[in-house]
């Protein structure tokens, strides 16, 4: 039984244009275009149409085709063909019909211009007077010595001294909450009986100023009579400070109640003596502690000690009752 012969179905004249799904190159596949490019790199004088014929002849084998070109062993119909022939696609004839007319587009907007605070000023509008323009320094005769000798803009000396007097490096006080109950004793930087010359002169001045302020705040007034008074002269002699610094100290103290309370606690309640702390370690009486040490290894030194410590305590009590 013979097999039925399959006949080719005619799809039309332009059915092969989209055979590979591209439609851009017509009857030439993109892979074949890459092969054409490779051959033209080796033989730039060959046209793309002639290379397509070679690829069809040698089944798209570029190595075999290159070997025949180098050996000049091409078939007769290829030797007689035009080597500069280029590909002509059918769809190029209808390119004017395929490509639609493009409507003219509007001009794209310009990029936004850069703006700053000097826009629309006299320089920007070029309307500034030439008398206001200068090249280099405005005052050619101005020197550094002239600027330093000009004291019109110099800061006030009284303001500087007041700021220095108001500066206190002890603003962040040390936490002394547990100093009184500390086992090792209280912490005190001022040793009783130490020489006054070893103390901080700033503390001495502050103590003198605070004492004068508590006795008579009028000593710190800013009028001329107060400055010439005996109390102010004595305060200046004791502290070595100027009138502006003394008055600035009083002004800053009046503005800072927290500092006033700190100075009151520092200079009003402190008598200069070391606080006495009760001993916390266990000790035996003087009569029963002869030869004993306050250590855990001693026979009668601990709380649980017996023998001589207990007998000595009993004898002390009996002797006290008997006398």
PDB file of C-alpha atoms in Angstrom:
ATOM      1  CA  UNK A   1       0.000   0.000   0.000  1.00  0.00           C
ATOM      2  CA  UNK A   2       1.454   3.304  -1.029  1.00  0.00           C
ATOM      3  CA  UNK A   3       1.672   6.190   1.413  1.00  0.00           C
ATOM      4  CA  UNK A   4      -0.249   9.270   0.400  1.00  0.00           C
ATOM      5  CA  UNK A   5       1.902  12.021  -0.979  1.00  0.00           C
ATOM      6  CA  UNK A   6       1.809  15.143   1.114  1.00  0.00           C
ATOM      7  CA  UNK A   7       1.387  18.153  -1.017  1.00  0.00           C
ATOM      8  CA  UNK A   8       2.705  21.537  -0.040  1.00  0.00           C
ATOM      9  CA  UNK A   9       0.035  23.922   1.034  1.00  0.00           C
ATOM     10  CA  UNK A  10       0.260  27.255  -0.697  1.00  0.00           C
ATOM     11  CA  UNK A  11       0.147  29.946   1.969  1.00  0.00           C
ATOM     12  CA  UNK A  12       0.302  32.868  -0.380  1.00  0.00           C
ATOM     13  CA  UNK A  13       2.935  35.085  -1.852  1.00  0.00           C
ATOM     14  CA  UNK A  14       3.824  36.896   1.398  1.00  0.00           C
ATOM     15  CA  UNK A  15       3.394  34.056   3.865  1.00  0.00           C
ATOM     16  CA  UNK A  16       7.141  33.425   4.198  1.00  0.00           C
ATOM     17  CA  UNK A  17       7.853  36.908   5.487  1.00  0.00           C
ATOM     18  CA  UNK A  18       7.002  35.998   9.056  1.00  0.00           C
ATOM     19  CA  UNK A  19       8.391  32.463   8.935  1.00  0.00           C
ATOM     20  CA  UNK A  20      10.684  32.992  11.933  1.00  0.00           C
ATOM     21  CA  UNK A  21       8.378  35.317  13.836  1.00  0.00           C
ATOM     22  CA  UNK A  22      10.480  38.421  13.245  1.00  0.00           C
ATOM     23  CA  UNK A  23       9.089  40.157  10.180  1.00  0.00           C
ATOM     24  CA  UNK A  24      11.928  42.664  10.148  1.00  0.00           C
ATOM     25  CA  UNK A  25      14.372  40.803   7.897  1.00  0.00           C
ATOM     26  CA  UNK A  26      11.852  38.971   5.733  1.00  0.00           C
ATOM     27  CA  UNK A  27      13.210  35.674   4.455  1.00  0.00           C
ATOM     28  CA  UNK A  28      16.619  35.903   6.233  1.00  0.00           C
ATOM     29  CA  UNK A  29      16.926  34.543   9.756  1.00  0.00           C
ATOM     30  CA  UNK A  30      18.867  36.438  12.401  1.00  0.00           C
ATOM     31  CA  UNK A  31      21.235  33.463  12.789  1.00  0.00           C
ATOM     32  CA  UNK A  32      22.054  33.632   9.097  1.00  0.00           C
ATOM     33  CA  UNK A  33      22.739  37.338   9.457  1.00  0.00           C
ATOM     34  CA  UNK A  34      25.324  36.574  12.134  1.00  0.00           C
ATOM     35  CA  UNK A  35      26.984  34.067   9.784  1.00  0.00           C
ATOM     36  CA  UNK A  36      27.048  36.693   7.039  1.00  0.00           C
ATOM     37  CA  UNK A  37      28.763  39.093   9.411  1.00  0.00           C
ATOM     38  CA  UNK A  38      31.394  36.490  10.312  1.00  0.00           C
ATOM     39  CA  UNK A  39      32.207  35.783   6.650  1.00  0.00           C
ATOM     40  CA  UNK A  40      32.376  39.487   5.814  1.00  0.00           C
ATOM     41  CA  UNK A  41      34.914  39.963   8.612  1.00  0.00           C
ATOM     42  CA  UNK A  42      37.194  37.501   6.785  1.00  0.00           C
ATOM     43  CA  UNK A  43      36.249  38.499   3.221  1.00  0.00           C
ATOM     44  CA  UNK A  44      35.084  42.109   3.249  1.00  0.00           C
ATOM     45  CA  UNK A  45      34.832  42.223  -0.576  1.00  0.00           C
ATOM     46  CA  UNK A  46      31.984  39.681  -0.640  1.00  0.00           C
ATOM     47  CA  UNK A  47      28.445  40.971  -0.737  1.00  0.00           C
ATOM     48  CA  UNK A  48      25.717  39.759   1.578  1.00  0.00           C
ATOM     49  CA  UNK A  49      23.680  38.275  -1.290  1.00  0.00           C
ATOM     50  CA  UNK A  50      26.635  36.207  -2.527  1.00  0.00           C
ATOM     51  CA  UNK A  51      27.328  34.951   1.004  1.00  0.00           C
ATOM     52  CA  UNK A  52      23.685  33.860   1.321  1.00  0.00           C
ATOM     53  CA  UNK A  53      24.120  31.734  -1.809  1.00  0.00           C
ATOM     54  CA  UNK A  54      27.271  30.196  -0.316  1.00  0.00           C
ATOM     55  CA  UNK A  55      25.455  29.382   2.926  1.00  0.00           C
ATOM     56  CA  UNK A  56      22.649  27.727   1.006  1.00  0.00           C
ATOM     57  CA  UNK A  57      25.189  25.735  -0.999  1.00  0.00           C
ATOM     58  CA  UNK A  58      27.177  24.496   2.023  1.00  0.00           C
ATOM     59  CA  UNK A  59      24.267  24.051   4.453  1.00  0.00           C
ATOM     60  CA  UNK A  60      25.129  27.060   6.665  1.00  0.00           C
ATOM     61  CA  UNK A  61      28.581  25.680   7.487  1.00  0.00           C
ATOM     62  CA  UNK A  62      30.946  28.671   7.683  1.00  0.00           C
ATOM     63  CA  UNK A  63      34.085  26.528   8.121  1.00  0.00           C
ATOM     64  CA  UNK A  64      33.464  24.536   4.965  1.00  0.00           C
ATOM     65  CA  UNK A  65      32.544  27.666   3.058  1.00  0.00           C
ATOM     66  CA  UNK A  66      35.699  29.447   4.232  1.00  0.00           C
ATOM     67  CA  UNK A  67      37.862  26.511   3.160  1.00  0.00           C
ATOM     68  CA  UNK A  68      36.385  26.520  -0.382  1.00  0.00           C
ATOM     69  CA  UNK A  69      36.855  30.269  -0.644  1.00  0.00           C
ATOM     70  CA  UNK A  70      40.506  30.018   0.373  1.00  0.00           C
ATOM     71  CA  UNK A  71      41.170  27.082  -1.991  1.00  0.00           C
ATOM     72  CA  UNK A  72      39.125  28.709  -4.773  1.00  0.00           C
ATOM     73  CA  UNK A  73      37.195  25.456  -5.282  1.00  0.00           C
ATOM     74  CA  UNK A  74      33.679  26.879  -5.566  1.00  0.00           C
ATOM     75  CA  UNK A  75      31.168  25.314  -7.931  1.00  0.00           C
ATOM     76  CA  UNK A  76      30.840  26.745 -11.438  1.00  0.00           C
ATOM     77  CA  UNK A  77      27.541  28.567 -10.842  1.00  0.00           C
ATOM     78  CA  UNK A  78      29.030  30.296  -7.773  1.00  0.00           C
ATOM     79  CA  UNK A  79      32.275  31.201  -9.573  1.00  0.00           C
ATOM     80  CA  UNK A  80      30.263  32.921 -12.281  1.00  0.00           C
ATOM     81  CA  UNK A  81      28.018  34.743  -9.766  1.00  0.00           C
ATOM     82  CA  UNK A  82      28.510  38.346  -8.778  1.00  0.00           C
ATOM     83  CA  UNK A  83      30.605  38.398  -5.615  1.00  0.00           C
ATOM     84  CA  UNK A  84      29.518  41.942  -4.691  1.00  0.00           C
ATOM     85  CA  UNK A  85      25.816  41.108  -4.830  1.00  0.00           C
ATOM     86  CA  UNK A  86      23.798  42.400  -1.859  1.00  0.00           C
ATOM     87  CA  UNK A  87      20.487  41.219  -0.470  1.00  0.00           C
ATOM     88  CA  UNK A  88      17.298  42.895  -1.700  1.00  0.00           C
ATOM     89  CA  UNK A  89      14.191  42.212   0.341  1.00  0.00           C
ATOM     90  CA  UNK A  90      10.765  42.303  -1.171  1.00  0.00           C
ATOM     91  CA  UNK A  91       9.416  44.247   1.740  1.00  0.00           C
ATOM     92  CA  UNK A  92      11.810  47.110   0.922  1.00  0.00           C
ATOM     93  CA  UNK A  93       9.702  47.841  -2.148  1.00  0.00           C
ATOM     94  CA  UNK A  94       6.638  48.310   0.021  1.00  0.00           C
ATOM     95  CA  UNK A  95       8.401  50.183   2.815  1.00  0.00           C
ATOM     96  CA  UNK A  96       6.621  53.395   1.981  1.00  0.00           C
ATOM     97  CA  UNK A  97       3.264  51.644   2.296  1.00  0.00           C
ATOM     98  CA  UNK A  98       4.086  49.780   5.516  1.00  0.00           C
ATOM     99  CA  UNK A  99       5.516  52.671   7.526  1.00  0.00           C
ATOM    100  CA  UNK A 100       2.672  54.994   8.538  1.00  0.00           C
ATOM    101  CA  UNK A 101       3.033  58.709   8.320  1.00  0.00           C
ATOM    102  CA  UNK A 102       4.328  60.151  11.590  1.00  0.00           C
ATOM    103  CA  UNK A 103       2.577  63.218  12.864  1.00  0.00           C
ATOM    104  CA  UNK A 104       4.929  66.074  13.792  1.00  0.00           C
ATOM    105  CA  UNK A 105       5.654  66.157  17.483  1.00  0.00           C
ATOM    106  CA  UNK A 106       5.697  69.235  19.611  1.00  0.00           C
ATOM    107  CA  UNK A 107       9.021  70.579  20.793  1.00  0.00           C
ATOM    108  CA  UNK A 108       9.864  69.046  24.190  1.00  0.00           C
ATOM    109  CA  UNK A 109       9.867  71.501  27.071  1.00  0.00           C
ATOM    110  CA  UNK A 110      13.166  72.956  28.180  1.00  0.00           C
ATOM    111  CA  UNK A 111      14.838  71.785  31.340  1.00  0.00           C
ATOM    112  CA  UNK A 112      13.904  73.757  34.460  1.00  0.00           C
ATOM    113  CA  UNK A 113      16.259  76.649  34.957  1.00  0.00           C
ATOM    114  CA  UNK A 114      18.383  76.882  38.064  1.00  0.00           C
ATOM    115  CA  UNK A 115      17.283  79.511  40.581  1.00  0.00           C
ATOM    116  CA  UNK A 116      19.004  81.129  43.547  1.00  0.00           C
ATOM    117  CA  UNK A 117      18.526  84.004  45.962  1.00  0.00           C
ATOM    118  CA  UNK A 118      20.377  86.470  43.731  1.00  0.00           C
ATOM    119  CA  UNK A 119      17.888  86.246  40.875  1.00  0.00           C
ATOM    120  CA  UNK A 120      16.319  89.519  39.739  1.00  0.00           C
ATOM    121  CA  UNK A 121      18.770  91.658  41.711  1.00  0.00           C
ATOM    122  CA  UNK A 122      20.760  94.551  40.295  1.00  0.00           C
ATOM    123  CA  UNK A 123      23.611  92.319  39.177  1.00  0.00           C
ATOM    124  CA  UNK A 124      21.220  89.886  37.522  1.00  0.00           C
ATOM    125  CA  UNK A 125      19.464  92.640  35.608  1.00  0.00           C
ATOM    126  CA  UNK A 126      22.771  94.415  34.877  1.00  0.00           C
ATOM    127  CA  UNK A 127      21.315  97.623  36.249  1.00  0.00           C
ATOM    128  CA  UNK A 128      23.774  98.234  39.077  1.00  0.00           C
ATOM    129  CA  UNK A 129      25.599 101.531  39.125  1.00  0.00           C
ATOM    130  CA  UNK A 130      29.264 101.480  38.181  1.00  0.00           C
ATOM    131  CA  UNK A 131      30.094 103.571  41.247  1.00  0.00           C
ATOM    132  CA  UNK A 132      29.167 100.630  43.459  1.00  0.00           C
ATOM    133  CA  UNK A 133      31.575  98.254  41.743  1.00  0.00           C
ATOM    134  CA  UNK A 134      35.177  97.803  42.793  1.00  0.00           C
ATOM    135  CA  UNK A 135      37.995  95.433  41.906  1.00  0.00           C
ATOM    136  CA  UNK A 136      39.814  93.816  44.806  1.00  0.00           C
ATOM    137  CA  UNK A 137      39.497  95.266  48.294  1.00  0.00           C
ATOM    138  CA  UNK A 138      36.997  98.027  48.815  1.00  0.00           C
ATOM    139  CA  UNK A 139      39.392 100.015  50.996  1.00  0.00           C
ATOM    140  CA  UNK A 140      42.927  99.690  49.699  1.00  0.00           C
ATOM    141  CA  UNK A 141      44.399 101.524  52.715  1.00  0.00           C
ATOM    142  CA  UNK A 142      42.846  99.184  55.280  1.00  0.00           C
ATOM    143  CA  UNK A 143      45.438  96.977  56.978  1.00  0.00           C
ATOM    144  CA  UNK A 144      45.419  94.441  59.785  1.00  0.00           C
ATOM    145  CA  UNK A 145      46.923  96.946  62.216  1.00  0.00           C
ATOM    146  CA  UNK A 146      44.138  99.393  61.464  1.00  0.00           C
ATOM    147  CA  UNK A 147      41.494  96.763  62.105  1.00  0.00           C
ATOM    148  CA  UNK A 148      43.084  95.716  65.405  1.00  0.00           C
ATOM    149  CA  UNK A 149      43.438  99.298  66.593  1.00  0.00           C
ATOM    150  CA  UNK A 150      39.764 100.019  65.939  1.00  0.00           C
ATOM    151  CA  UNK A 151      37.975  99.292  69.239  1.00  0.00           C
ATOM    152  CA  UNK A 152      34.485 100.381  68.203  1.00  0.00           C
ATOM    153  CA  UNK A 153      33.374  96.813  67.578  1.00  0.00           C
ATOM    154  CA  UNK A 154      35.509  95.229  70.312  1.00  0.00           C
ATOM    155  CA  UNK A 155      33.621  93.275  73.001  1.00  0.00           C
ATOM    156  CA  UNK A 156      33.045  94.886  76.364  1.00  0.00           C
ATOM    157  CA  UNK A 157      35.651  93.986  78.952  1.00  0.00           C
ATOM    158  CA  UNK A 158      33.061  93.926  81.731  1.00  0.00           C
ATOM    159  CA  UNK A 159      31.000  91.364  79.825  1.00  0.00           C
ATOM    160  CA  UNK A 160      34.033  89.117  79.403  1.00  0.00           C
ATOM    161  CA  UNK A 161      34.963  89.317  83.078  1.00  0.00           C
ATOM    162  CA  UNK A 162      31.378  88.658  84.125  1.00  0.00           C
ATOM    163  CA  UNK A 163      31.248  85.588  81.910  1.00  0.00           C
ATOM    164  CA  UNK A 164      34.516  84.314  83.352  1.00  0.00           C
ATOM    165  CA  UNK A 165      33.293  84.893  86.898  1.00  0.00           C
ATOM    166  CA  UNK A 166      30.055  83.087  86.145  1.00  0.00           C
ATOM    167  CA  UNK A 167      31.894  80.035  84.846  1.00  0.00           C
ATOM    168  CA  UNK A 168      31.864  77.221  87.342  1.00  0.00           C
ATOM    169  CA  UNK A 169      33.583  73.960  86.588  1.00  0.00           C
ATOM    170  CA  UNK A 170      31.731  72.266  89.463  1.00  0.00           C
ATOM    171  CA  UNK A 171      28.292  72.512  87.863  1.00  0.00           C
ATOM    172  CA  UNK A 172      28.088  68.734  87.687  1.00  0.00           C
ATOM    173  CA  UNK A 173      28.322  67.868  91.351  1.00  0.00           C
ATOM    174  CA  UNK A 174      29.654  64.563  92.533  1.00  0.00           C
ATOM    175  CA  UNK A 175      27.034  62.213  93.929  1.00  0.00           C
ATOM    176  CA  UNK A 176      27.674  62.172  97.703  1.00  0.00           C
ATOM    177  CA  UNK A 177      24.478  60.364  98.682  1.00  0.00           C
ATOM    178  CA  UNK A 178      26.209  57.336 100.169  1.00  0.00           C
ATOM    179  CA  UNK A 179      29.344  59.017 101.520  1.00  0.00           C
ATOM    180  CA  UNK A 180      28.009  59.206 105.102  1.00  0.00           C
ATOM    181  CA  UNK A 181      27.199  55.506 105.284  1.00  0.00           C
ATOM    182  CA  UNK A 182      30.255  54.341 103.375  1.00  0.00           C
ATOM    183  CA  UNK A 183      32.212  51.691 105.215  1.00  0.00           C
ATOM    184  CA  UNK A 184      35.507  53.294 104.339  1.00  0.00           C
ATOM    185  CA  UNK A 185      34.431  56.667 105.675  1.00  0.00           C
ATOM    186  CA  UNK A 186      33.340  59.877 104.070  1.00  0.00           C
ATOM    187  CA  UNK A 187      35.150  61.393 101.123  1.00  0.00           C
ATOM    188  CA  UNK A 188      36.409  64.902 101.765  1.00  0.00           C
ATOM    189  CA  UNK A 189      38.994  66.645  99.632  1.00  0.00           C
ATOM    190  CA  UNK A 190      39.626  69.358 102.229  1.00  0.00           C
ATOM    191  CA  UNK A 191      41.812  67.952 104.979  1.00  0.00           C
ATOM    192  CA  UNK A 192      41.279  69.478 108.417  1.00  0.00           C
ATOM    193  CA  UNK A 193      44.197  71.574 109.532  1.00  0.00           C
ATOM    194  CA  UNK A 194      45.693  71.887 106.041  1.00  0.00           C
ATOM    195  CA  UNK A 195      47.401  75.075 105.036  1.00  0.00           C
ATOM    196  CA  UNK A 196      45.118  77.649 103.424  1.00  0.00           C
ATOM    197  CA  UNK A 197      47.719  78.279 100.755  1.00  0.00           C
ATOM    198  CA  UNK A 198      47.147  74.771  99.381  1.00  0.00           C
ATOM    199  CA  UNK A 199      43.437  75.426  98.855  1.00  0.00           C
ATOM    200  CA  UNK A 200      42.018  76.545  95.530  1.00  0.00           C
ATOM    201  CA  UNK A 201      42.106  80.376  95.325  1.00  0.00           C
ATOM    202  CA  UNK A 202      38.859  80.260  93.391  1.00  0.00           C
ATOM    203  CA  UNK A 203      37.138  78.614  96.363  1.00  0.00           C
ATOM    204  CA  UNK A 204      38.596  81.200  98.729  1.00  0.00           C
ATOM    205  CA  UNK A 205      37.379  84.037  96.533  1.00  0.00           C
ATOM    206  CA  UNK A 206      33.960  82.460  96.201  1.00  0.00           C
ATOM    207  CA  UNK A 207      33.709  81.993  99.948  1.00  0.00           C
ATOM    208  CA  UNK A 208      34.670  85.623 100.562  1.00  0.00           C
ATOM    209  CA  UNK A 209      32.229  86.869  97.943  1.00  0.00           C
ATOM    210  CA  UNK A 210      29.411  84.704  99.271  1.00  0.00           C
ATOM    211  CA  UNK A 211      30.057  85.831 102.848  1.00  0.00           C
ATOM    212  CA  UNK A 212      29.946  89.480 101.816  1.00  0.00           C
ATOM    213  CA  UNK A 213      26.807  88.822  99.769  1.00  0.00           C
ATOM    214  CA  UNK A 214      25.024  87.224 102.725  1.00  0.00           C
ATOM    215  CA  UNK A 215      25.983  90.053 105.089  1.00  0.00           C
ATOM    216  CA  UNK A 216      25.251  92.972 102.753  1.00  0.00           C
ATOM    217  CA  UNK A 217      24.156  92.560  99.121  1.00  0.00           C
ATOM    218  CA  UNK A 218      24.522  96.324  98.732  1.00  0.00           C
ATOM    219  CA  UNK A 219      28.289  95.863  98.519  1.00  0.00           C
ATOM    220  CA  UNK A 220      27.764  94.564  94.977  1.00  0.00           C
ATOM    221  CA  UNK A 221      25.884  97.598  93.656  1.00  0.00           C
ATOM    222  CA  UNK A 222      27.196  99.237  90.479  1.00  0.00           C
ATOM    223  CA  UNK A 223      27.095 102.889  91.499  1.00  0.00           C
ATOM    224  CA  UNK A 224      30.222 104.978  91.973  1.00  0.00           C
ATOM    225  CA  UNK A 225      29.755 105.453  95.731  1.00  0.00           C
ATOM    226  CA  UNK A 226      29.690 101.712  96.332  1.00  0.00           C
ATOM    227  CA  UNK A 227      32.819 101.219  94.264  1.00  0.00           C
ATOM    228  CA  UNK A 228      34.651 103.828  96.326  1.00  0.00           C
ATOM    229  CA  UNK A 229      33.395 102.422  99.644  1.00  0.00           C
ATOM    230  CA  UNK A 230      35.533 100.674 102.241  1.00  0.00           C
ATOM    231  CA  UNK A 231      33.600  97.408 101.998  1.00  0.00           C
ATOM    232  CA  UNK A 232      34.231  97.172  98.273  1.00  0.00           C
ATOM    233  CA  UNK A 233      37.895  98.050  98.730  1.00  0.00           C
ATOM    234  CA  UNK A 234      38.287  95.331 101.358  1.00  0.00           C
ATOM    235  CA  UNK A 235      36.557  92.808  99.096  1.00  0.00           C
ATOM    236  CA  UNK A 236      38.797  93.725  96.164  1.00  0.00           C
ATOM    237  CA  UNK A 237      41.877  93.452  98.343  1.00  0.00           C
ATOM    238  CA  UNK A 238      40.848  90.027  99.641  1.00  0.00           C
ATOM    239  CA  UNK A 239      39.859  88.494  96.301  1.00  0.00           C
ATOM    240  CA  UNK A 240      42.121  90.420  93.919  1.00  0.00           C
ATOM    241  CA  UNK A 241      39.182  90.897  91.534  1.00  0.00           C
ATOM    242  CA  UNK A 242      38.117  94.039  89.679  1.00  0.00           C
ATOM    243  CA  UNK A 243      34.842  95.883  90.259  1.00  0.00           C
ATOM    244  CA  UNK A 244      33.320  94.513  87.049  1.00  0.00           C
ATOM    245  CA  UNK A 245      34.117  90.916  88.016  1.00  0.00           C
ATOM    246  CA  UNK A 246      32.688  91.329  91.539  1.00  0.00           C
ATOM    247  CA  UNK A 247      29.492  92.915  90.242  1.00  0.00           C
ATOM    248  CA  UNK A 248      29.183  90.291  87.505  1.00  0.00           C
ATOM    249  CA  UNK A 249      29.521  87.516  90.088  1.00  0.00           C
ATOM    250  CA  UNK A 250      26.605  88.960  92.072  1.00  0.00           C
ATOM    251  CA  UNK A 251      24.463  89.349  88.947  1.00  0.00           C
ATOM    252  CA  UNK A 252      25.011  85.739  87.876  1.00  0.00           C
ATOM    253  CA  UNK A 253      24.380  84.499  91.418  1.00  0.00           C
ATOM    254  CA  UNK A 254      21.051  86.329  91.545  1.00  0.00           C
ATOM    255  CA  UNK A 255      20.042  84.720  88.243  1.00  0.00           C
ATOM    256  CA  UNK A 256      20.926  81.177  89.334  1.00  0.00           C
ATOM    257  CA  UNK A 257      18.989  80.009  92.422  1.00  0.00           C
ATOM    258  CA  UNK A 258      20.510  76.558  92.109  1.00  0.00           C
ATOM    259  CA  UNK A 259      23.993  77.958  92.490  1.00  0.00           C
ATOM    260  CA  UNK A 260      22.853  80.045  95.470  1.00  0.00           C
ATOM    261  CA  UNK A 261      21.561  76.937  97.239  1.00  0.00           C
ATOM    262  CA  UNK A 262      24.786  75.102  96.480  1.00  0.00           C
ATOM    263  CA  UNK A 263      26.905  77.884  97.952  1.00  0.00           C
ATOM    264  CA  UNK A 264      24.691  78.027 101.040  1.00  0.00           C
ATOM    265  CA  UNK A 265      25.120  74.315 101.568  1.00  0.00           C
ATOM    266  CA  UNK A 266      28.851  74.590 100.964  1.00  0.00           C
ATOM    267  CA  UNK A 267      29.798  77.580 103.088  1.00  0.00           C
ATOM    268  CA  UNK A 268      26.950  78.048 105.595  1.00  0.00           C
ATOM    269  CA  UNK A 269      26.671  74.579 107.114  1.00  0.00           C
ATOM    270  CA  UNK A 270      30.266  73.329 106.837  1.00  0.00           C
ATOM    271  CA  UNK A 271      32.262  73.810 110.053  1.00  0.00           C
ATOM    272  CA  UNK A 272      35.563  72.569 108.723  1.00  0.00           C
ATOM    273  CA  UNK A 273      35.665  69.390 110.837  1.00  0.00           C
ATOM    274  CA  UNK A 274      35.630  65.802 109.663  1.00  0.00           C
ATOM    275  CA  UNK A 275      32.366  63.969 110.285  1.00  0.00           C
ATOM    276  CA  UNK A 276      32.794  61.237 112.879  1.00  0.00           C
ATOM    277  CA  UNK A 277      31.591  57.810 111.839  1.00  0.00           C
ATOM    278  CA  UNK A 278      30.697  55.036 114.234  1.00  0.00           C
ATOM    279  CA  UNK A 279      32.814  51.900 113.797  1.00  0.00           C
ATOM    280  CA  UNK A 280      31.034  49.055 112.070  1.00  0.00           C
ATOM    281  CA  UNK A 281      33.472  46.183 112.780  1.00  0.00           C
ATOM    282  CA  UNK A 282      32.912  43.922 115.820  1.00  0.00           C
ATOM    283  CA  UNK A 283      35.358  44.469 118.670  1.00  0.00           C
ATOM    284  CA  UNK A 284      35.543  42.954 122.164  1.00  0.00           C
ATOM    285  CA  UNK A 285      35.807  44.966 125.330  1.00  0.00           C
ATOM    286  CA  UNK A 286      39.164  46.248 126.520  1.00  0.00           C
ATOM    287  CA  UNK A 287      39.291  43.812 129.481  1.00  0.00           C
ATOM    288  CA  UNK A 288      38.634  40.713 127.387  1.00  0.00           C
ATOM    289  CA  UNK A 289      40.572  41.720 124.295  1.00  0.00           C
ATOM    290  CA  UNK A 290      44.083  41.456 125.744  1.00  0.00           C
ATOM    291  CA  UNK A 291      46.234  39.692 123.196  1.00  0.00           C
ATOM    292  CA  UNK A 292      43.277  39.159 120.796  1.00  0.00           C
ATOM    293  CA  UNK A 293      43.137  40.516 117.244  1.00  0.00           C
ATOM    294  CA  UNK A 294      40.184  41.594 115.125  1.00  0.00           C
ATOM    295  CA  UNK A 295      40.476  38.725 112.688  1.00  0.00           C
ATOM    296  CA  UNK A 296      38.550  35.629 111.876  1.00  0.00           C
ATOM    297  CA  UNK A 297      41.504  33.374 112.684  1.00  0.00           C
ATOM    298  CA  UNK A 298      41.880  34.476 116.341  1.00  0.00           C
ATOM    299  CA  UNK A 299      40.491  32.276 119.065  1.00  0.00           C
ATOM    300  CA  UNK A 300      38.372  34.991 120.700  1.00  0.00           C
ATOM    301  CA  UNK A 301      38.324  37.530 117.892  1.00  0.00           C
ATOM    302  CA  UNK A 302      35.106  36.409 116.181  1.00  0.00           C
ATOM    303  CA  UNK A 303      31.553  36.736 117.298  1.00  0.00           C
ATOM    304  CA  UNK A 304      31.379  33.025 117.922  1.00  0.00           C
ATOM    305  CA  UNK A 305      34.611  33.005 119.925  1.00  0.00           C
ATOM    306  CA  UNK A 306      34.592  31.264 123.319  1.00  0.00           C
ATOM    307  CA  UNK A 307      36.989  30.657 126.164  1.00  0.00           C
ATOM    308  CA  UNK A 308      39.037  33.653 127.268  1.00  0.00           C
ATOM    309  CA  UNK A 309      36.710  36.187 125.604  1.00  0.00           C
ATOM    310  CA  UNK A 310      33.581  34.967 127.380  1.00  0.00           C
ATOM    311  CA  UNK A 311      35.364  34.488 130.741  1.00  0.00           C
ATOM    312  CA  UNK A 312      36.881  37.928 130.531  1.00  0.00           C
ATOM    313  CA  UNK A 313      33.476  39.477 129.848  1.00  0.00           C
ATOM    314  CA  UNK A 314      31.983  37.633 132.853  1.00  0.00           C
ATOM    315  CA  UNK A 315      34.820  38.733 135.146  1.00  0.00           C
ATOM    316  CA  UNK A 316      34.382  42.308 133.989  1.00  0.00           C
ATOM    317  CA  UNK A 317      30.686  42.236 134.823  1.00  0.00           C
ATOM    318  CA  UNK A 318      31.309  40.627 138.241  1.00  0.00           C
ATOM    319  CA  UNK A 319      34.037  43.101 139.041  1.00  0.00           C
ATOM    320  CA  UNK A 320      31.743  45.963 138.091  1.00  0.00           C
ATOM    321  CA  UNK A 321      28.969  44.722 140.336  1.00  0.00           C
ATOM    322  CA  UNK A 322      31.383  44.114 143.203  1.00  0.00           C
ATOM    323  CA  UNK A 323      32.866  47.561 143.085  1.00  0.00           C
TER     324      UNK A 323
END
